[in-house]
Amino acid sequence: MSYVTHTDADRAAMLSAIGADSIEDLFAAIPPELRTVGLDLPPGLPESETVSRVSALAERNRIWGSRSFLGAGSYNHYVPAAVRALVGRSEFATSYTPYQAEVSQGTLQHIFEFQTTISELTGLPVANASMYDAASALAEGAFLAARHTSRERILVSAGIHPEGREVVRTYASGPGLPVSELPLEPSSGRTEVPDAEHLQDTAAVLVQQPNFFGVIEDLGPLADAAHAAGALLVVSQNLVTAGLLAPPGQAGADVAVGDVQPFGTPSNFGGPSAGFVACEAAYLHELPGRLVGETVDADGRRCFTLTMQAREQHIRRAKATSNICSNQALVALAATIHLSLLGPRGLYELGSTCIQRAHYLQQRLVVLPGVSPAYDAPFFNEFAIRLPMDAGAFAKELRARGVDPGVPLGRFDSTWSDVLLVAVTEMNAPADLDAYVGAAADFLAPGRDPHGR
């Protein structure tokens, strides 16, 4: 094994390539008051004192728990203890890439089970062994459509997560694929169905279900319009909806992508995660990443192996289907275990709890002074509200009152400065919902400065 070392010139060149002047520039997005420069530990401390001091530093991180209503792509769901116990076993935690099937049957089988689970939840017959996250999976889904249709144009719904749209544009900038945006209907928040002119020479129409604002999209008309123009419909799916909403494949999607983070993996300050791609059988050879297949060995026993693509594809980048040649096997395993523990009934009950509590909270909030729903279409467990003030100032005030009320959307677009995105899961008990409403009602009471001063 060889190791690569970087000189100061190498580091300077890399920083220059990404538009940064120094290493410190990479951390500029973190507010100074949240940074810790060094641990300030005196030399020679006993281990017990070192642990005590480092633990005190860690306790400065504020964990909101059940009174956090953050979402926007990373969600706080309960992870059963069995998930951590099983994925922590050494045969899973230390396994390496399963190129040699004869010594990797355990790893190959749990990847196969993951693929089967994703196929069932998306309503599509083929799924891959996982990807990095939902955003990279979305871009790969768009590229799959471009390869299959021999077209270049990509239409991206404005209802897709802003960071997901940016990843698609970044991917597309390499080969120079044009990316256009589909607007949302002003009142409903649903993606406008494009006409034939807008779909001309289009390879893929990308939408999110539910969309970034929590709105449930009507996928049927979008699928019909895309197919009539010879394009594919790619849907980024929140799997928590699988117990209640029709799967994308049943609604006409050709490709479904998404993230398994809600199952088996806490938010963890943003990671790790695992994406997925599922598709119709006709696009099997365009599927990025790994694919595990079931077969029989020389003695007729059931077994598993990597299939449909040679390892050489992953090192011949210019000719490869995708430059992603890895998968997030351990995170995917955690999701598979979690979903197996839930089963169909548990998945239905989880979705029902989330949607009922989200609607209860939204109905209580939109009757407060100056608060209104951003859109009027049905939503799942996440919703956007407009406030009579800057959403960031509102969030800061409610955090001081013990509630993290959601994600202020002004960080993504200045025209959304008064919009707050609120996510509700089974982890938010009824008492937490009432505490949210109480804190918001107190702050927005008549007579208070609407700008939060």
Short mmCIF file of C-alpha atoms in Angstrom, two decimals, residues 37-430:
data_model
loop_
_atom_site.label_atom_id
_atom_site.label_comp_id
_atom_site.label_asym_id
_atom_site.label_seq_id
_atom_site.Cartn_x
_atom_site.Cartn_y
_atom_site.Cartn_z
CA VAL A 37 -9.53 26.23 18.77
CA GLY A 38 -7.66 23.34 20.35
CA LEU A 39 -8.58 21.49 23.52
CA ASP A 40 -6.40 23.60 25.86
CA LEU A 41 -5.28 20.55 27.81
CA PRO A 42 -2.17 20.80 30.00
CA PRO A 43 0.47 18.10 29.37
CA GLY A 44 0.65 14.99 31.50
CA LEU A 45 -2.99 14.82 32.60
CA PRO A 46 -4.23 11.44 33.84
CA GLU A 47 -6.69 9.76 31.50
CA SER A 48 -9.57 10.25 33.93
CA GLU A 49 -9.06 14.04 34.02
CA THR A 50 -8.61 14.21 30.26
CA VAL A 51 -11.94 12.41 29.76
CA SER A 52 -13.61 14.74 32.26
CA ARG A 53 -12.38 17.89 30.50
CA VAL A 54 -13.24 16.65 27.02
CA SER A 55 -16.69 15.59 28.24
CA ALA A 56 -17.25 19.09 29.62
CA LEU A 57 -16.44 20.50 26.19
CA ALA A 58 -18.87 18.07 24.57
CA GLU A 59 -21.62 19.13 26.96
CA ARG A 60 -21.48 22.62 25.46
CA ASN A 61 -23.20 21.13 22.39
CA ARG A 62 -26.93 21.65 22.87
CA ILE A 63 -29.00 18.64 21.89
CA TRP A 64 -32.66 19.58 21.48
CA GLY A 65 -34.10 16.07 21.55
CA SER A 66 -37.88 15.87 21.35
CA ARG A 67 -38.32 19.65 21.06
CA SER A 68 -36.37 19.89 17.83
CA PHE A 69 -38.47 20.38 14.69
CA LEU A 70 -35.57 20.46 12.24
CA GLY A 71 -35.86 18.54 8.99
CA ALA A 72 -35.05 19.68 5.45
CA GLY A 73 -33.51 16.33 4.53
CA SER A 74 -32.26 14.97 7.87
CA TYR A 75 -34.87 13.69 10.31
CA ASN A 76 -35.02 12.70 13.95
CA HIS A 77 -36.59 9.24 14.11
CA TYR A 78 -36.32 6.63 16.83
CA VAL A 79 -33.67 3.99 16.15
CA PRO A 80 -34.38 0.65 17.91
CA ALA A 81 -31.59 -0.66 20.12
CA ALA A 82 -31.45 -3.85 18.03
CA VAL A 83 -30.19 -1.85 15.05
CA ARG A 84 -27.08 -0.60 16.83
CA ALA A 85 -26.47 -3.97 18.45
CA LEU A 86 -26.49 -5.78 15.13
CA VAL A 87 -24.57 -3.30 12.96
CA GLY A 88 -21.91 -3.12 15.67
CA ARG A 89 -21.04 -6.79 15.27
CA SER A 90 -17.48 -7.19 14.00
CA GLU A 91 -18.44 -9.17 10.90
CA PHE A 92 -20.43 -6.16 9.70
CA ALA A 93 -18.43 -3.24 11.08
CA THR A 94 -15.07 -4.51 9.79
CA SER A 95 -16.05 -6.16 6.48
CA TYR A 96 -14.37 -4.95 3.32
CA THR A 97 -15.57 -4.59 -0.25
CA PRO A 98 -17.05 -7.92 -1.40
CA TYR A 99 -15.19 -8.56 -4.66
CA GLN A 100 -14.35 -12.13 -3.64
CA ALA A 101 -17.78 -13.76 -3.39
CA GLU A 102 -16.40 -16.96 -1.88
CA VAL A 103 -15.41 -15.13 1.33
CA SER A 104 -18.09 -12.38 1.33
CA GLN A 105 -21.43 -14.18 1.38
CA GLY A 106 -22.65 -12.43 4.53
CA THR A 107 -21.95 -8.95 3.20
CA LEU A 108 -23.35 -9.79 -0.22
CA GLN A 109 -26.53 -11.20 1.28
CA HIS A 110 -27.31 -8.18 3.43
CA ILE A 111 -26.69 -5.90 0.44
CA PHE A 112 -29.06 -8.08 -1.59
CA GLU A 113 -31.68 -7.79 1.15
CA PHE A 114 -31.25 -4.00 1.09
CA GLN A 115 -31.80 -3.95 -2.67
CA THR A 116 -34.93 -6.09 -2.26
CA THR A 117 -36.29 -3.77 0.44
CA ILE A 118 -35.72 -0.67 -1.68
CA SER A 119 -37.35 -2.34 -4.67
CA GLU A 120 -40.47 -3.11 -2.62
CA LEU A 121 -40.71 0.41 -1.17
CA THR A 122 -40.20 2.21 -4.48
CA GLY A 123 -42.38 -0.08 -6.60
CA LEU A 124 -39.56 -0.61 -9.08
CA PRO A 125 -37.97 -3.99 -9.91
CA VAL A 126 -34.25 -3.18 -9.68
CA ALA A 127 -32.28 -1.33 -6.98
CA ASN A 128 -28.56 -0.83 -6.46
CA ALA A 129 -26.36 -1.53 -3.45
CA SER A 130 -26.68 2.08 -2.15
CA MET A 131 -24.94 5.37 -2.89
CA TYR A 132 -23.51 8.26 -0.89
CA ASP A 133 -26.71 10.21 -0.20
CA ALA A 134 -29.95 11.45 -1.77
CA ALA A 135 -28.33 14.36 -3.61
CA SER A 136 -25.70 12.27 -5.41
CA ALA A 137 -28.32 9.60 -6.13
CA LEU A 138 -30.54 12.28 -7.71
CA ALA A 139 -27.73 13.43 -10.00
CA GLU A 140 -26.95 9.84 -10.94
CA GLY A 141 -30.63 9.27 -11.73
CA ALA A 142 -30.54 12.26 -14.10
CA PHE A 143 -27.41 10.92 -15.79
CA LEU A 144 -29.02 7.47 -16.15
CA ALA A 145 -31.88 9.13 -18.05
CA ALA A 146 -29.47 11.09 -20.23
CA ARG A 147 -27.59 7.92 -21.18
CA HIS A 148 -30.75 5.98 -21.92
CA THR A 149 -32.49 8.67 -23.97
CA SER A 150 -29.32 10.00 -25.65
CA ARG A 151 -30.52 13.47 -24.69
CA GLU A 152 -28.87 16.12 -22.56
CA ARG A 153 -31.42 18.49 -21.05
CA ILE A 154 -32.44 18.03 -17.41
CA LEU A 155 -35.58 19.63 -15.92
CA VAL A 156 -35.39 20.05 -12.14
CA SER A 157 -38.42 20.93 -10.04
CA ALA A 158 -38.08 23.99 -7.80
CA GLY A 159 -39.60 21.72 -5.16
CA ILE A 160 -36.40 19.68 -4.89
CA HIS A 161 -34.11 20.46 -1.96
CA PRO A 162 -31.94 23.47 -2.96
CA GLU A 163 -28.78 21.54 -2.13
CA GLY A 164 -29.95 18.62 -4.26
CA ARG A 165 -30.55 20.97 -7.18
CA GLU A 166 -27.08 22.41 -6.71
CA VAL A 167 -25.51 18.93 -6.75
CA VAL A 168 -27.32 18.16 -10.01
CA ARG A 169 -25.99 21.39 -11.54
CA THR A 170 -22.48 20.57 -10.33
CA TYR A 171 -22.60 17.08 -11.86
CA ALA A 172 -24.04 18.47 -15.10
CA SER A 173 -21.37 21.17 -15.40
CA GLY A 174 -18.70 18.57 -16.20
CA PRO A 175 -20.17 17.18 -19.43
CA GLY A 176 -21.98 20.46 -20.07
CA LEU A 177 -25.55 19.16 -19.72
CA PRO A 178 -28.10 22.03 -19.63
CA VAL A 179 -30.23 22.19 -16.46
CA SER A 180 -33.54 24.08 -16.38
CA GLU A 181 -35.94 24.63 -13.48
CA LEU A 182 -39.63 23.78 -13.30
CA PRO A 183 -41.51 26.34 -11.17
CA LEU A 184 -44.03 25.58 -8.43
CA GLU A 185 -47.69 26.51 -8.59
CA PRO A 186 -47.93 29.65 -6.43
CA SER A 187 -50.85 28.52 -4.27
CA SER A 188 -50.41 24.75 -4.01
CA GLY A 189 -46.62 24.52 -3.97
CA ARG A 190 -46.78 21.58 -6.38
CA THR A 191 -44.54 21.30 -9.43
CA GLU A 192 -46.12 22.77 -12.55
CA VAL A 193 -46.73 20.15 -15.24
CA PRO A 194 -44.54 21.16 -18.20
CA ASP A 195 -45.97 21.38 -21.69
CA ALA A 196 -44.49 19.69 -24.77
CA GLU A 197 -42.43 22.74 -25.68
CA HIS A 198 -40.67 22.80 -22.31
CA LEU A 199 -39.98 19.08 -22.55
CA GLN A 200 -38.40 19.20 -26.00
CA ASP A 201 -35.04 17.35 -26.06
CA THR A 202 -35.41 16.65 -22.32
CA ALA A 203 -33.82 13.52 -20.87
CA ALA A 204 -35.20 13.67 -17.33
CA VAL A 205 -37.78 15.42 -15.21
CA LEU A 206 -36.68 15.47 -11.55
CA VAL A 207 -39.18 15.89 -8.71
CA GLN A 208 -39.23 15.19 -4.98
CA GLN A 209 -41.96 13.34 -3.07
CA PRO A 210 -42.95 14.99 -0.77
CA ASN A 211 -41.19 18.07 -2.03
CA PHE A 212 -38.82 20.33 -0.11
CA PHE A 213 -41.74 22.25 1.40
CA GLY A 214 -43.45 19.04 2.53
CA VAL A 215 -46.09 19.24 -0.21
CA ILE A 216 -47.33 15.94 -1.65
CA GLU A 217 -46.76 16.01 -5.40
CA ASP A 218 -49.26 14.60 -7.92
CA LEU A 219 -46.85 12.37 -9.82
CA GLY A 220 -49.28 10.98 -12.41
CA PRO A 221 -49.60 14.08 -14.65
CA LEU A 222 -45.84 14.68 -14.42
CA ALA A 223 -45.14 11.10 -15.51
CA ASP A 224 -47.61 11.35 -18.39
CA ALA A 225 -46.08 14.61 -19.64
CA ALA A 226 -42.52 13.29 -19.40
CA HIS A 227 -43.32 10.03 -21.17
CA ALA A 228 -45.27 11.75 -23.95
CA ALA A 229 -42.12 13.74 -24.73
CA GLY A 230 -39.79 10.72 -24.51
CA ALA A 231 -38.25 11.75 -21.16
CA LEU A 232 -37.92 9.77 -17.93
CA LEU A 233 -39.44 10.79 -14.59
CA VAL A 234 -36.97 10.61 -11.70
CA VAL A 235 -38.51 10.88 -8.22
CA SER A 236 -36.56 11.59 -5.03
CA GLN A 237 -38.62 9.69 -2.45
CA ASN A 238 -38.84 10.00 1.33
CA LEU A 239 -39.19 6.34 2.32
CA VAL A 240 -41.13 7.24 5.49
CA THR A 241 -44.09 7.90 3.19
CA ALA A 242 -44.01 4.34 1.83
CA GLY A 243 -46.60 3.12 4.32
CA LEU A 244 -49.18 5.69 3.20
CA LEU A 245 -48.43 7.05 -0.28
CA ALA A 246 -48.35 5.12 -3.55
CA PRO A 247 -44.73 4.23 -4.42
CA PRO A 248 -43.15 6.19 -7.28
CA GLY A 249 -43.08 3.17 -9.57
CA GLN A 250 -46.82 2.70 -9.19
CA ALA A 251 -47.36 6.41 -9.92
CA GLY A 252 -45.42 6.24 -13.20
CA ALA A 253 -41.84 7.04 -12.19
CA ASP A 254 -39.08 5.39 -14.20
CA VAL A 255 -36.39 5.96 -11.56
CA ALA A 256 -36.66 6.48 -7.81
CA VAL A 257 -33.84 7.83 -5.68
CA GLY A 258 -33.56 8.94 -2.09
CA ASP A 259 -31.89 8.60 1.27
CA VAL A 260 -32.27 5.92 3.94
CA GLN A 261 -31.17 8.21 6.81
CA PRO A 262 -34.61 8.16 8.51
CA PHE A 263 -34.13 4.44 9.14
CA GLY A 264 -31.36 3.24 11.40
CA THR A 265 -29.22 6.39 11.44
CA PRO A 266 -29.67 9.39 13.75
CA SER A 267 -29.15 12.86 12.32
CA ASN A 268 -25.64 12.98 13.85
CA PHE A 269 -25.09 16.65 12.97
CA GLY A 270 -25.56 15.81 9.28
CA GLY A 271 -24.17 12.34 8.56
CA PRO A 272 -23.37 9.64 7.64
CA SER A 273 -26.07 8.57 5.25
CA ALA A 274 -26.79 6.31 2.30
CA GLY A 275 -28.59 7.00 -0.94
CA PHE A 276 -30.37 4.57 -3.23
CA VAL A 277 -31.35 4.29 -6.89
CA ALA A 278 -34.13 2.01 -8.15
CA CYS A 279 -35.38 1.74 -11.73
CA GLU A 280 -37.33 -0.20 -14.30
CA ALA A 281 -35.63 -3.34 -15.63
CA ALA A 282 -35.10 -1.69 -19.01
CA TYR A 283 -32.50 0.61 -17.45
CA LEU A 284 -30.61 -2.10 -15.57
CA HIS A 285 -27.39 -1.67 -17.56
CA GLU A 286 -27.45 2.08 -16.93
CA LEU A 287 -27.69 1.66 -13.13
CA PRO A 288 -24.78 3.33 -11.30
CA GLY A 289 -22.80 1.73 -8.50
CA ARG A 290 -22.80 -1.86 -7.40
CA LEU A 291 -25.45 -4.50 -7.89
CA VAL A 292 -25.63 -7.79 -6.00
CA GLY A 293 -27.37 -10.73 -7.68
CA GLU A 294 -28.68 -14.04 -6.38
CA THR A 295 -27.48 -17.28 -7.97
CA VAL A 296 -26.49 -20.86 -7.06
CA ASP A 297 -23.06 -22.32 -6.59
CA ALA A 298 -21.61 -25.51 -8.09
CA ASP A 299 -23.48 -27.55 -5.46
CA GLY A 300 -26.81 -25.87 -6.15
CA ARG A 301 -26.80 -23.79 -2.98
CA ARG A 302 -28.26 -20.27 -2.90
CA CYS A 303 -25.52 -17.66 -2.97
CA PHE A 304 -24.77 -14.06 -3.96
CA THR A 305 -22.26 -12.17 -6.08
CA LEU A 306 -21.61 -8.78 -7.60
CA THR A 307 -23.14 -8.84 -11.04
CA MET A 308 -23.95 -7.01 -14.28
CA GLN A 309 -20.74 -4.99 -14.34
CA ALA A 310 -17.04 -5.77 -14.25
CA ARG A 311 -14.72 -4.32 -11.66
CA GLU A 312 -12.71 -2.84 -14.51
CA GLN A 313 -15.58 -0.43 -15.15
CA HIS A 314 -14.71 1.33 -11.92
CA ILE A 315 -11.12 2.07 -12.94
CA ARG A 316 -11.82 3.08 -16.55
CA ARG A 317 -13.49 6.31 -15.54
CA ALA A 318 -13.96 7.78 -19.01
CA LYS A 319 -15.98 4.74 -20.12
CA ALA A 320 -17.71 3.90 -16.84
CA THR A 321 -21.46 4.16 -16.28
CA SER A 322 -20.67 6.16 -13.15
CA ASN A 323 -17.62 7.28 -11.22
CA ILE A 324 -19.31 6.01 -8.04
CA CYS A 325 -17.92 2.54 -7.51
CA SER A 326 -18.58 2.18 -3.79
CA ASN A 327 -21.59 1.92 -1.51
CA GLN A 328 -22.57 2.78 2.08
CA ALA A 329 -23.00 -0.84 3.15
CA LEU A 330 -23.10 -0.39 6.93
CA VAL A 331 -25.62 2.47 6.83
CA ALA A 332 -27.67 0.52 4.29
CA LEU A 333 -27.60 -2.49 6.61
CA ALA A 334 -28.85 -0.35 9.50
CA ALA A 335 -31.76 0.81 7.34
CA THR A 336 -32.55 -2.76 6.29
CA ILE A 337 -32.63 -3.96 9.91
CA HIS A 338 -34.77 -1.01 11.01
CA LEU A 339 -37.27 -1.53 8.18
CA SER A 340 -37.38 -5.27 8.90
CA LEU A 341 -38.21 -4.54 12.54
CA LEU A 342 -40.98 -2.17 11.51
CA GLY A 343 -42.54 -4.34 8.84
CA PRO A 344 -45.45 -3.11 6.69
CA ARG A 345 -47.71 -2.43 9.68
CA GLY A 346 -45.04 -0.58 11.62
CA LEU A 347 -44.16 1.55 8.60
CA TYR A 348 -47.82 2.49 8.21
CA GLU A 349 -48.12 3.37 11.90
CA LEU A 350 -44.91 5.43 11.79
CA GLY A 351 -46.13 7.45 8.82
CA SER A 352 -49.57 7.90 10.37
CA THR A 353 -48.13 9.18 13.63
CA CYS A 354 -45.88 11.66 11.83
CA ILE A 355 -48.59 13.00 9.54
CA GLN A 356 -51.20 13.33 12.31
CA ARG A 357 -48.86 15.20 14.64
CA ALA A 358 -47.60 17.45 11.83
CA HIS A 359 -51.16 18.44 10.90
CA TYR A 360 -52.07 19.06 14.53
CA LEU A 361 -49.10 21.41 14.95
CA GLN A 362 -49.68 23.21 11.65
CA GLN A 363 -53.35 23.82 12.46
CA ARG A 364 -52.41 25.27 15.85
CA LEU A 365 -49.68 27.51 14.42
CA VAL A 366 -51.51 29.05 11.46
CA VAL A 367 -54.16 30.62 13.72
CA LEU A 368 -51.51 32.62 15.60
CA PRO A 369 -51.20 36.34 14.78
CA GLY A 370 -49.46 36.87 11.43
CA VAL A 371 -48.80 33.16 10.76
CA SER A 372 -50.10 31.55 7.57
CA PRO A 373 -49.42 28.39 5.54
CA ALA A 374 -46.94 28.94 2.72
CA TYR A 375 -48.92 26.57 0.47
CA ASP A 376 -52.40 25.05 0.55
CA ALA A 377 -51.78 21.57 -0.94
CA PRO A 378 -51.77 18.44 1.28
CA PHE A 379 -48.50 17.80 3.08
CA PHE A 380 -46.91 14.86 4.87
CA ASN A 381 -44.89 15.38 8.06
CA GLU A 382 -43.16 18.60 7.04
CA PHE A 383 -44.72 21.96 6.24
CA ALA A 384 -43.75 25.56 5.52
CA ILE A 385 -45.30 28.56 7.28
CA ARG A 386 -44.98 32.29 6.69
CA LEU A 387 -44.26 34.46 9.71
CA PRO A 388 -44.87 38.17 10.35
CA MET A 389 -41.13 38.60 10.79
CA ASP A 390 -37.75 37.18 9.80
CA ALA A 391 -37.83 33.42 10.33
CA GLY A 392 -34.25 33.41 11.61
CA ALA A 393 -35.12 35.90 14.36
CA PHE A 394 -38.21 33.84 15.24
CA ALA A 395 -36.12 30.66 15.48
CA LYS A 396 -33.53 32.37 17.68
CA GLU A 397 -36.23 33.59 20.07
CA LEU A 398 -37.90 30.20 20.35
CA ARG A 399 -34.57 28.46 20.92
CA ALA A 400 -34.12 30.73 23.92
CA ARG A 401 -37.49 29.38 25.11
CA GLY A 402 -36.42 25.74 24.75
CA VAL A 403 -37.81 24.89 21.29
CA ASP A 404 -35.89 24.60 18.02
CA PRO A 405 -38.82 25.46 15.75
CA GLY A 406 -37.52 24.48 12.31
CA VAL A 407 -35.28 25.59 9.47
CA PRO A 408 -35.43 29.28 8.41
CA LEU A 409 -35.41 29.14 4.63
CA GLY A 410 -33.78 32.53 4.09
CA ARG A 411 -30.46 30.67 4.21
CA PHE A 412 -31.35 29.15 0.84
CA ASP A 413 -33.11 32.08 -0.82
CA SER A 414 -33.52 35.67 0.42
CA THR A 415 -37.10 35.74 -0.90
CA TRP A 416 -37.94 33.09 1.71
CA SER A 417 -36.70 35.16 4.65
CA ASP A 418 -40.09 34.94 6.40
CA VAL A 419 -40.60 31.21 5.70
CA LEU A 420 -39.96 28.50 8.29
CA LEU A 421 -39.83 24.79 7.42
CA VAL A 422 -41.16 22.63 10.26
CA ALA A 423 -40.69 18.84 10.50
CA VAL A 424 -42.59 16.61 12.91
CA THR A 425 -41.76 12.97 13.66
CA GLU A 426 -42.85 10.36 16.18
CA MET A 427 -40.11 11.72 18.46
CA ASN A 428 -42.12 14.93 19.01
CA ALA A 429 -44.63 13.98 21.70
CA PRO A 430 -47.98 15.82 22.00
#
